[in-house]
Coordinates of C-alpha atoms and ligand atoms in Angstrom, one line a residue:
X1 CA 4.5 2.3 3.5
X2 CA 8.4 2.1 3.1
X3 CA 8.5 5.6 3.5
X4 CA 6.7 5.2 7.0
X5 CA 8.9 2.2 7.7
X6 CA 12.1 4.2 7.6
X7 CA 10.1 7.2 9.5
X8 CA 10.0 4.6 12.4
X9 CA 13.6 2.7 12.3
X10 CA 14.6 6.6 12.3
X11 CA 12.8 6.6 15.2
X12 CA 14.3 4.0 16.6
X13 CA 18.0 5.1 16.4
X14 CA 16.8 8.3 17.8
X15 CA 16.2 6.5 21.1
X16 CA 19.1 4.9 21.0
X17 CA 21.0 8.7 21.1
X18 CA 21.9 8.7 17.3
X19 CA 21.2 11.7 15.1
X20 CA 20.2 12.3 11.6
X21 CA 22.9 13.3 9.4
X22 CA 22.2 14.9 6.0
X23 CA 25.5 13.3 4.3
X24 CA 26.7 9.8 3.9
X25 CA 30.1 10.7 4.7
X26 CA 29.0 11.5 8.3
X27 CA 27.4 8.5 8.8
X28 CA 28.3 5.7 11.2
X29 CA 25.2 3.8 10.7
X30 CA 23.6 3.5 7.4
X31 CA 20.3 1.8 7.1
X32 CA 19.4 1.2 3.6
X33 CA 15.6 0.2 3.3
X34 CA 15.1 -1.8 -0.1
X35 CA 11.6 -2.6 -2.1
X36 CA 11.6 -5.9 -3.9
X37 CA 7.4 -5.9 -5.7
X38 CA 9.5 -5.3 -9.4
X39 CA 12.2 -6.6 -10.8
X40 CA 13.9 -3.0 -11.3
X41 CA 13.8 -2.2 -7.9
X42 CA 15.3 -5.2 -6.7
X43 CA 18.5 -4.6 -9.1
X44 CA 19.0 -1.2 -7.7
X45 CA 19.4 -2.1 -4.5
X46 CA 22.5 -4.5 -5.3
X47 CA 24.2 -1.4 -7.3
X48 CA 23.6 1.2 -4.8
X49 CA 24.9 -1.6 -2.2
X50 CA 28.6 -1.7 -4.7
X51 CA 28.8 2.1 -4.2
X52 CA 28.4 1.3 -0.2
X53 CA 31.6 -0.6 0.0
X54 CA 34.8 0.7 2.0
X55 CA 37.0 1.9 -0.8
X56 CA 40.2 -0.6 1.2
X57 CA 37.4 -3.7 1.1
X58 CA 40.4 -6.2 0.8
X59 CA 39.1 -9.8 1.7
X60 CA 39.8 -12.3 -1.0
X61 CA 40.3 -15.0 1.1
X62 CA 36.7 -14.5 2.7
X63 CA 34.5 -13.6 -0.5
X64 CA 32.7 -16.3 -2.3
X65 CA 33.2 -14.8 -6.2
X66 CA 30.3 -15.5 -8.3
X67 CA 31.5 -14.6 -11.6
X68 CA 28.1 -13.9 -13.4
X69 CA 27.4 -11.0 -10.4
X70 CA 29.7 -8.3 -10.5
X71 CA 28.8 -6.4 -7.1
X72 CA 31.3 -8.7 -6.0
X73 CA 34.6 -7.9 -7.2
X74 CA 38.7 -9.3 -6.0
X75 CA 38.5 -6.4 -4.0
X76 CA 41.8 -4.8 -4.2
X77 CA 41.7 -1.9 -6.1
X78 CA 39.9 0.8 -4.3
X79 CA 35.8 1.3 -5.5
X80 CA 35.6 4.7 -7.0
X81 CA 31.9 5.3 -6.0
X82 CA 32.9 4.8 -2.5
X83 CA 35.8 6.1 -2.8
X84 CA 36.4 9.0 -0.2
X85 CA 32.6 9.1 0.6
X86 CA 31.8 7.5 3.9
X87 CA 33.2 7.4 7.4
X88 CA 35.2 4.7 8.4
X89 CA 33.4 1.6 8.5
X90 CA 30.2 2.5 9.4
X91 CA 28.0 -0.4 9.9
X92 CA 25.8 -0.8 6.6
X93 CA 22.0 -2.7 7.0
X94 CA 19.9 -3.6 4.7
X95 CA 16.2 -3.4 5.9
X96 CA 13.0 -4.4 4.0
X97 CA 11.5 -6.7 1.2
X98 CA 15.1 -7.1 -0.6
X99 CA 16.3 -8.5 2.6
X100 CA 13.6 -10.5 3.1
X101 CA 14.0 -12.3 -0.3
X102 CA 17.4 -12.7 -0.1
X103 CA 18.5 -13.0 3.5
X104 CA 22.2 -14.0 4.4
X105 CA 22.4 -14.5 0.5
X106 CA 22.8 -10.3 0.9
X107 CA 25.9 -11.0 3.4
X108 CA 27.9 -13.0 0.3
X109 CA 27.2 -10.6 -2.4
X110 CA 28.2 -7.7 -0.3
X111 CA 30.4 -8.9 2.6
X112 CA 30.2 -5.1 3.7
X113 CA 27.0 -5.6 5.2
X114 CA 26.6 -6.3 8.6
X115 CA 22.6 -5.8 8.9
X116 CA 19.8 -7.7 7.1
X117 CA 16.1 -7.6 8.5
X118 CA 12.9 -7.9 7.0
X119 CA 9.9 -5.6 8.4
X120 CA 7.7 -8.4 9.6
X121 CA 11.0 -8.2 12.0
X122 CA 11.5 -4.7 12.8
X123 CA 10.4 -4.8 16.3
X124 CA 13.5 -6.8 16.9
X125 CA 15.6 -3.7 15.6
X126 CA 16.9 -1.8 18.6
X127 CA 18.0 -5.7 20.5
X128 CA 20.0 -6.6 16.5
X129 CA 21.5 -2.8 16.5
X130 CA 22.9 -3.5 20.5
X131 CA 24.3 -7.1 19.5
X132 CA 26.5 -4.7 16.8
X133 CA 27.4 -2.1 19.0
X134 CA 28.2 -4.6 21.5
X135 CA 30.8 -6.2 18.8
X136 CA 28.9 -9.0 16.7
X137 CA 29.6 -8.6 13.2
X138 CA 26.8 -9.7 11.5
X139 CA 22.9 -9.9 12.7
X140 CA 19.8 -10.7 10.8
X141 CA 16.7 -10.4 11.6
X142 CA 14.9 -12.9 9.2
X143 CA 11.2 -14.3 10.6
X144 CA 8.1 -13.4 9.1
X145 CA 5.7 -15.8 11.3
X146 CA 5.0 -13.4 13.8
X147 CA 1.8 -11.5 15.0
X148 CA 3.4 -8.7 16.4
X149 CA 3.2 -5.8 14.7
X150 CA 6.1 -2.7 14.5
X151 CA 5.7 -0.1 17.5
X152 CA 7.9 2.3 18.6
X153 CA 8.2 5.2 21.2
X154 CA 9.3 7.8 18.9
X155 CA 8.9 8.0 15.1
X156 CA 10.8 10.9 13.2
X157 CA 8.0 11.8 10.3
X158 CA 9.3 13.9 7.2
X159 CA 6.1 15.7 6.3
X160 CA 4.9 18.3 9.2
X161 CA 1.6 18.1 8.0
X162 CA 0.8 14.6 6.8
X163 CA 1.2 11.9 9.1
X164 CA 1.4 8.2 8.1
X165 CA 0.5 5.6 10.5
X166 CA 0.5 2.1 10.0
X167 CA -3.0 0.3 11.1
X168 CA -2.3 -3.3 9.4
X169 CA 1.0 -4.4 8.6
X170 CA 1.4 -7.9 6.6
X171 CA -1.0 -9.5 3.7
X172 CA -2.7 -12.5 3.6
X173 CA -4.4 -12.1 0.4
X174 CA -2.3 -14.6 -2.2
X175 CA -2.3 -12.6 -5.2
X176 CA -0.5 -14.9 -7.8
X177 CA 2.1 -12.1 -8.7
X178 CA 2.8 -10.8 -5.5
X179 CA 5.8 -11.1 -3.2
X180 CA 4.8 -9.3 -0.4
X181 CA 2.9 -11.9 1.6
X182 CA 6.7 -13.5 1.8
X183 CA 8.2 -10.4 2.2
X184 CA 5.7 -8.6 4.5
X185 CA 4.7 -11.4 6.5
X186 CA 1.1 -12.4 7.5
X187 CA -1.3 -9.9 8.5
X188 CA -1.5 -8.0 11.7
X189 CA -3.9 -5.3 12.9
X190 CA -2.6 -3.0 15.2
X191 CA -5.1 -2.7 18.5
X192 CA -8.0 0.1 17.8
X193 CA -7.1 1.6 21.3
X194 CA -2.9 2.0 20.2
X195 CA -3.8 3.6 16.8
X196 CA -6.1 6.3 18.6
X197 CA -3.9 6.8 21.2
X198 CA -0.8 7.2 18.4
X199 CA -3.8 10.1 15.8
X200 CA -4.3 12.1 19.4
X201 CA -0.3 12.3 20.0
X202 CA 0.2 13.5 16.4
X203 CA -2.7 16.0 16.5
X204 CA -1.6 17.1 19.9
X205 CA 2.2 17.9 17.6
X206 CA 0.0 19.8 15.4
X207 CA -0.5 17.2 12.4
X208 CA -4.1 18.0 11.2
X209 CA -4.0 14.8 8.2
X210 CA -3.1 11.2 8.9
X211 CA -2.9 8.6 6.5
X212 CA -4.0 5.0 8.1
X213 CA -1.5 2.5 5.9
X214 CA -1.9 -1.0 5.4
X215 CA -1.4 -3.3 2.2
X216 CA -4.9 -4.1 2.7
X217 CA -5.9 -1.1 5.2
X218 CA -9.7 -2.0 5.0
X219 CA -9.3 -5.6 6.4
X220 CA -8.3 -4.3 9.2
X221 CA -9.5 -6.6 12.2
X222 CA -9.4 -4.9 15.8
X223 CA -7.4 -7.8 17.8
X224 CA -8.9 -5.9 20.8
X225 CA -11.9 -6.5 22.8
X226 CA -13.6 -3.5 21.1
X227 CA -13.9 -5.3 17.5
X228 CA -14.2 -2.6 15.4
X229 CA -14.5 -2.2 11.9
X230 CA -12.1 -0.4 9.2
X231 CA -15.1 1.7 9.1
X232 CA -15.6 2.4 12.6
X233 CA -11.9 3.1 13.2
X234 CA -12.1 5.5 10.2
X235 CA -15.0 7.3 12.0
X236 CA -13.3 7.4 15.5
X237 CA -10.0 9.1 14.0
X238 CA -11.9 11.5 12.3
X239 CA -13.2 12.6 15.7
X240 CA -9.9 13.1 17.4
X241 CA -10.0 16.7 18.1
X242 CA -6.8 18.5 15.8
X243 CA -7.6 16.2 12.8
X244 CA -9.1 17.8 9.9
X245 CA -8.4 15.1 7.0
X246 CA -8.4 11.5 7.0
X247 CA -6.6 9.3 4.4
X248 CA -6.4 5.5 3.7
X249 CA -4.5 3.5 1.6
X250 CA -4.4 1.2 0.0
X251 CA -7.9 -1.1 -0.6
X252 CA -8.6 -4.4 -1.1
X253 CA -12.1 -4.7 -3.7
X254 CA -12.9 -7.7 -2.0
X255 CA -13.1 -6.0 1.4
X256 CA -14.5 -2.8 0.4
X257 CA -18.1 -2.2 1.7
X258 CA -21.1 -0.1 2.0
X259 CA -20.0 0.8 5.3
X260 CA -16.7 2.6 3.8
X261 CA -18.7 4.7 1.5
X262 CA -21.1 5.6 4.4
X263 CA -18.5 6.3 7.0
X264 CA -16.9 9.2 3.8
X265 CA -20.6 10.4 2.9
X266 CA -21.1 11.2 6.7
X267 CA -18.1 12.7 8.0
X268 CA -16.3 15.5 5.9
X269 CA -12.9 14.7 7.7
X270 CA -13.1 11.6 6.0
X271 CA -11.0 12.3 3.0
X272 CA -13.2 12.0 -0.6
X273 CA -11.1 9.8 -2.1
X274 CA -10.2 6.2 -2.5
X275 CA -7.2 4.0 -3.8
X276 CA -8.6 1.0 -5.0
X277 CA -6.6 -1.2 -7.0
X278 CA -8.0 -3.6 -9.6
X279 CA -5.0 -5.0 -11.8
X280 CA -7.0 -5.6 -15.0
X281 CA -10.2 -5.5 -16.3
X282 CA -10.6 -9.4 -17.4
X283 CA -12.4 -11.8 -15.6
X284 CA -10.0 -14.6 -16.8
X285 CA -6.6 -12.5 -16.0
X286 CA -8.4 -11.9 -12.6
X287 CA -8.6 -15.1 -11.8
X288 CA -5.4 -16.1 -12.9
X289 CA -3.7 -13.5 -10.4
X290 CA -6.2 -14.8 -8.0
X291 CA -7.9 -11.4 -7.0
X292 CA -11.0 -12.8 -5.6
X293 CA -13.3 -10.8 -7.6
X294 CA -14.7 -10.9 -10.9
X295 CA -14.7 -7.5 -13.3
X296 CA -18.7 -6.9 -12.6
X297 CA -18.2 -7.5 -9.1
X298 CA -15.6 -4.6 -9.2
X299 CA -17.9 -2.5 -11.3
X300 CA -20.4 -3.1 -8.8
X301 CA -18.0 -1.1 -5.9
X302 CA -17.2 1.8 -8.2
X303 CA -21.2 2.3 -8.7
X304 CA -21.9 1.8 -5.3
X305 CA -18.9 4.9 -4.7
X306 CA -20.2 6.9 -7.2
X307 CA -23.9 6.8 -5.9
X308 CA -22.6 8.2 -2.9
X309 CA -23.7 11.6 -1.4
X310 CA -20.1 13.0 -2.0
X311 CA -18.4 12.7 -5.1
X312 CA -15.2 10.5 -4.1
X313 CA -12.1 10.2 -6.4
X314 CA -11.0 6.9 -7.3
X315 CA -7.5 5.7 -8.1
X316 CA -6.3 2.7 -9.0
X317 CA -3.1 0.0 -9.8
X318 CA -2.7 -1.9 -13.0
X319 CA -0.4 -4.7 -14.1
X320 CA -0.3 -4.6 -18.3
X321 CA 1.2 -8.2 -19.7
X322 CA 0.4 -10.8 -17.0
X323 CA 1.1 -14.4 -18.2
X324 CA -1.5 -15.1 -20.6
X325 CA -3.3 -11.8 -21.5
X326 CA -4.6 -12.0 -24.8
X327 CA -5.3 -8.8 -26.8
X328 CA -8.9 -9.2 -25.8
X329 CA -8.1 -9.2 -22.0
X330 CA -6.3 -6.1 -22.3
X331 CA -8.8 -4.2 -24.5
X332 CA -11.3 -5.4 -21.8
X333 CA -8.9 -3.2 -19.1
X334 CA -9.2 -0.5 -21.8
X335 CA -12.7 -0.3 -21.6
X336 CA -12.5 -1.0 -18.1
X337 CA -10.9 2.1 -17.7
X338 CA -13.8 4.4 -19.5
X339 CA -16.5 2.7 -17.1
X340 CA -14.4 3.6 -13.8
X341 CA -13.3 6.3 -15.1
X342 CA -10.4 7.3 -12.7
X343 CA -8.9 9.9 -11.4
X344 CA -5.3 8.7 -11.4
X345 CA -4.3 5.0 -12.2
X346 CA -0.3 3.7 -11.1
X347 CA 0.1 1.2 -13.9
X348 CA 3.3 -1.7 -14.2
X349 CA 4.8 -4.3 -16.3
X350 CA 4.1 -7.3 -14.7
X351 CA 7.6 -8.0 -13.5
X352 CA 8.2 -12.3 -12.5
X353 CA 9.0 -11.8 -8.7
X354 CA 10.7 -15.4 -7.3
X355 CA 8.2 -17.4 -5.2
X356 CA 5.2 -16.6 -7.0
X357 CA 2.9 -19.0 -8.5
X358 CA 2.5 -16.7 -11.5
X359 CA 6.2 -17.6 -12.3
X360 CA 5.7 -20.9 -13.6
X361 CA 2.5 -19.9 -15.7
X362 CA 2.9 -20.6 -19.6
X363 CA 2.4 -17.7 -22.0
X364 CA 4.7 -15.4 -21.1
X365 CA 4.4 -11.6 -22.8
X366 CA 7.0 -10.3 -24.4
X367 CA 9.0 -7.5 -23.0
X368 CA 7.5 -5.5 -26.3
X369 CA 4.4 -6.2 -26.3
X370 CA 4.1 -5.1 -22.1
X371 CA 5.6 -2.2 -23.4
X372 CA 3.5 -1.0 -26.2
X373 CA 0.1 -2.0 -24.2
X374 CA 1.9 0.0 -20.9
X375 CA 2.1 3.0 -23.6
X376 CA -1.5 2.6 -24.8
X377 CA -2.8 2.0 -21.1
X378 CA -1.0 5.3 -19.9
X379 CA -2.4 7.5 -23.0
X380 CA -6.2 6.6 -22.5
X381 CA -5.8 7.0 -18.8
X382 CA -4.2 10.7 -19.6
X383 CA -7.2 11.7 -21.7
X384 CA -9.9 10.8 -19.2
X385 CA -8.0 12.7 -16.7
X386 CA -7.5 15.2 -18.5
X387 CA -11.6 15.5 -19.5
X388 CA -12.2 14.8 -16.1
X389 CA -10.5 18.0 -14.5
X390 CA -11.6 19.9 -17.3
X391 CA -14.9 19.8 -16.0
X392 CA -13.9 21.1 -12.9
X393 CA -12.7 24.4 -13.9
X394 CA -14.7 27.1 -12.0
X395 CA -15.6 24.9 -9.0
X396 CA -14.2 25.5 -5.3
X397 CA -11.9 23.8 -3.3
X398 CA -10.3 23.4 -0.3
X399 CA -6.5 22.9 -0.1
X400 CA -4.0 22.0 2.4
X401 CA -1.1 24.6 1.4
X402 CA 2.2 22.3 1.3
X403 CA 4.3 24.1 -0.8
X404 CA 5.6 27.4 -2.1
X405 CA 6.7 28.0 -6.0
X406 CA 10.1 29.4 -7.0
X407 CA 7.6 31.8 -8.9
X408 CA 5.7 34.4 -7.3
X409 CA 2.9 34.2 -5.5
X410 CA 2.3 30.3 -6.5
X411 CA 1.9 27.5 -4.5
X412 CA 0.6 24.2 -4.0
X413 CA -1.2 21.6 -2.1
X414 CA -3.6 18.6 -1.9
X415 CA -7.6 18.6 -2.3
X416 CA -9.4 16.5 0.0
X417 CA -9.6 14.3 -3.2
X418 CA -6.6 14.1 -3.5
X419 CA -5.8 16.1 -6.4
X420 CA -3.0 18.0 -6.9
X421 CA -3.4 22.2 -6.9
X422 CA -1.2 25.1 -8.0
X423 CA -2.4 28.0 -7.4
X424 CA -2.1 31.9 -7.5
X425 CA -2.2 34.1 -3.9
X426 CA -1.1 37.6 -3.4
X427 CA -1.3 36.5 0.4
X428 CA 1.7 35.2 2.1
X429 CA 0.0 31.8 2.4
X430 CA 1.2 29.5 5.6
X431 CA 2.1 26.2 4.7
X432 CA 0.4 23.8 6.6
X433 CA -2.9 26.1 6.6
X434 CA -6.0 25.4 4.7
X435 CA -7.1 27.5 1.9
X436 CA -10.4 28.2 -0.6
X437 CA -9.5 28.0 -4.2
X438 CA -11.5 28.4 -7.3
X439 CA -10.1 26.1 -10.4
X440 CA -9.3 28.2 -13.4
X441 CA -7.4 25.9 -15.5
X442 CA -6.7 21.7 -15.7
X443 CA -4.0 19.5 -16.8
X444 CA -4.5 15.3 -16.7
X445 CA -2.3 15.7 -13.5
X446 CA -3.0 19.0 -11.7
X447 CA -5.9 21.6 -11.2
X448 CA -5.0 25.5 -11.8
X449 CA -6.4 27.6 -8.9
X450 CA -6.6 31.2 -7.7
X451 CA -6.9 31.3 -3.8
X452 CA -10.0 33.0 -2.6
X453 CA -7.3 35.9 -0.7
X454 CA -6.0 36.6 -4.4
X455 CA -6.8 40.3 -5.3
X456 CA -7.9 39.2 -8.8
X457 CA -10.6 36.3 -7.3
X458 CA -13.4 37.8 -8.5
X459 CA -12.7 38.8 -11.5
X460 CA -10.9 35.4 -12.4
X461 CA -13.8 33.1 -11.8
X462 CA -16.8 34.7 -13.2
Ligands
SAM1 N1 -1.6 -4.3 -1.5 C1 -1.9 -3.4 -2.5 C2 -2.9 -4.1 -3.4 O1 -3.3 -5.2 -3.2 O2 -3.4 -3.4 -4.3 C3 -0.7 -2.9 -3.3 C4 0.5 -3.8 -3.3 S1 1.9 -3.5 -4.3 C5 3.0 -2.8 -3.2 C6 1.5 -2.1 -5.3 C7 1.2 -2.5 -6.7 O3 2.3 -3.0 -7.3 C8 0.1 -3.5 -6.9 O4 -1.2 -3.0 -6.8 C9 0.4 -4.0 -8.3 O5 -0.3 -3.2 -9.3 C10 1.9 -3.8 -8.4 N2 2.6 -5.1 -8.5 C11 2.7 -6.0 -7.5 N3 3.4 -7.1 -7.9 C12 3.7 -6.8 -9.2 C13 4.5 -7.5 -10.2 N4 5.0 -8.8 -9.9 N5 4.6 -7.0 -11.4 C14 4.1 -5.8 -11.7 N6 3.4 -5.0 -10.8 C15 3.2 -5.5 -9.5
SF4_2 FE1 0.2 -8.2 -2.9 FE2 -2.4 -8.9 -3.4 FE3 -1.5 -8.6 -0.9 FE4 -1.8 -6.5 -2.5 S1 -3.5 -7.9 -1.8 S2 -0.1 -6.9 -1.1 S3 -1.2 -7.3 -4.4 S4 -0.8 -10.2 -2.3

């Protein structure tokens, strides 16, 4: 969702006349787009900010010194990072959770910045970048009760092939860990009628896969007259002539229904594969985080996706180490992890985030101990994907080609699942085209394929 957010304040500098430059030194506008859900992403954003100072930064008089931070600094000798690297004062912003959290607090630790906005106040971007081209030395754009969402004329997308396109922007879930209901803002569907218009632009550039975004993309809630459900949006982009896969991401359980699974079983543009996340397998750490659903409950979707007519992948996101979980609780997301049994799993340290509720909880887990259950989390979730792509070796697929190998006649791409495959072709494949494969090989990660153009097929998959 980042990703997508920079895709569009690109955009938005591209109506205003700027360009894209590939170096910093060119720059005279550098947006820096920040993540704040861990701990470790927060502190990188304040290092990469000292490298971002004007090597002649010399304002003692005006910076507050805060000796236990050292981003801040007397400012008289020149910064070495910076050193020789950027333009002459180019105006610096910081964009996204990070600026959120922090706000002007950003403006004293790095008195270099003249930008700070949060994306629940992007659509206030192009008036904030005007006031500093116009002269004002510092904006912000800071609200996050709003229930607009972020639209804009022209977005710049990285990916030729795989569009992203933000459906629900904000969370109103209250997961006890979470910062990005402060960060993000509350929830706000985009209308059904400007998402459909935005899929038949993209397949009319040629993009034949979107990806509808959302921290909770399934609860979306049509603010138009036309009401229609995740499910029935999901079936109505599918239809747009052009589009041959459709992605969603990410799932709430709690909002996850039959219609979903129907919606996948009955259209094959409907991507076979689903992120759902479910943070731990305890009942009792559940609750704690406030999840809103009990581990049987959760069982009870992944056997109502795995009765379905299509096989569908499931992925998932899990937090080792919350305040509180005993030994038990985490052998019970062990075995947690057999009964879903995933195709891919994202899986964190809980990392204390300020605001949270789960900040003040007692029974705090060693940095150790989140470690060493991380390690054994990671190890059984290898070996059921590894067992689990095994079993796929000598069935066909269908790949979106994305990529060409420095090595001969490899290359690489996505299954409708989801799955990563590299695979052999004589054939100067297209990227961007869609290809038959036959899995020869697995790995916990990847599938090994031979394309159905190779010269060897035959032989290779009997
Ligand atoms: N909205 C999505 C959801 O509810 O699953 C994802 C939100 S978050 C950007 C992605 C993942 O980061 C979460 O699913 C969770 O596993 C992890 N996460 C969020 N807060 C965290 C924290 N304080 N410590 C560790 N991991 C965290
Ligand atoms: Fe965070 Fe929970 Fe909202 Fe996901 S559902 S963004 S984890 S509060």
């Amino acid at each position: 969702m980042n990703e997508h957010d920079s895709e569009k304040v690109a955009g938005v500098l591209l109506a205003r006349g700027y360009k894209q430059v590939e170096r910093l030194d060119a720059a005279d506008v550098v947006l820096y787009n920040t993540c704040s859900i861990r701990e470790k992403a927060a502190q990188k954003v304040f290092s990469r900010l000292g490298e971002l100072r004007p090597a002649d930064w010399t304002r003692p008089g005006s910076v507050r010194i805060q000796p236990d931070r050292e981003v801040i600094s007397q400012g008289l000798e020149p910064h070495e990072a910076a050193a020789g690297r950027l333009k002459d004062r180019p105006i610096i912003g910081v964009l996204g959770c990070l600026a959120q959290q922090e706000g002007e607090g950003i403006f004293e630790r790095a008195p270099w910045v003249s930008l700070v906005c949060g994306s629940a106040s992007y659509r206030k971007l192009p008036q904030l970048i005007e006031e500093l081209e116009t002269g004002k030395r510092r904006v912000t754009g800071l609200e996050t009760e709003t229930d607009e969402t972020f639209e804009t004329e022209i977005t710049r997308r990285d990916n030729p092939w795989r569009a992203y396109l933000t459906i629900i922007e904000g969370c109103d879930k209250a997961c006890s860990y979470c910062v990005v209901p402060f960060t993000r803002g509350p929830e706000r569907s985009r209308s059904s009628a400007s998402v459909l218009q935005e899929v038949r632009q993209l397949a009319d550039a040629g993009y034949t896969e979107v990806q509808l975004l959302g921290q909770t993309v399934n609860s979306y809630a049509d603010p138009s007259g036309r009401k229609m459900r995740f499910s029935d949006l999901l079936l109505a982009v599918a239809e747009v002539p052009g589009i041959r896969r459709v992605r969603f991401t990410t799932s709430h359980p709690r909002d996850f229904g039959n219609d979903i699974v129907q919606a996948i079983e009955a259209v094959p543009a409907i991507c076979e594969h689903v992120h759902l996340p479910v943070q731990s397998g305890s009942t009792a750490v559940l609750k704690a985080m406030a999840r809103t659903y009990t581990r049987s409950e959760y069982l009870e979707k992944i056997a109502m996706m795995r009765a379905a007519k299509r096989e569908i992948s499931i992925t998932t996101d899990i937090i080792v180490g919350f305040p509180g979980e005993t030994e038990k609780d985490f052998e019970e997301t062990l075995s947690l992890l057999d009964a879903a049994q995933y195709d891919g799993a994202f899986s964190f340290k809980y990392s204390p985030r300020p605001n949270t509720p789960s900040l003040k909880m007692q029974d705090v887990i060693p940095e150790e101990e989140k470690s060493r259950r991380l390690a054994i989390l990671i190890e059984r979730q290898r070996e059921i994907q590894r067992a689990r792509n095994e079993k796929l070796v000598g069935k066909g697929f269908e790949v979106l080609v994305e990529g060409k190998s420095r090595r001969e006649n490899q290359w690489s791409g996505h299954t409708s699942s989801n799955r990563v495959v590299n695979f052999t072709s004589q054939r100067e494949e297209s990227l961007g085209d869609y290809v038959q494969v036959k899995v020869t090989g697995a790995t916990p990660n990847s599938l090994i394929a031979i394309s159905e153009r190779h010269r060897d097929f035959s032989l290779r998959t009997e």
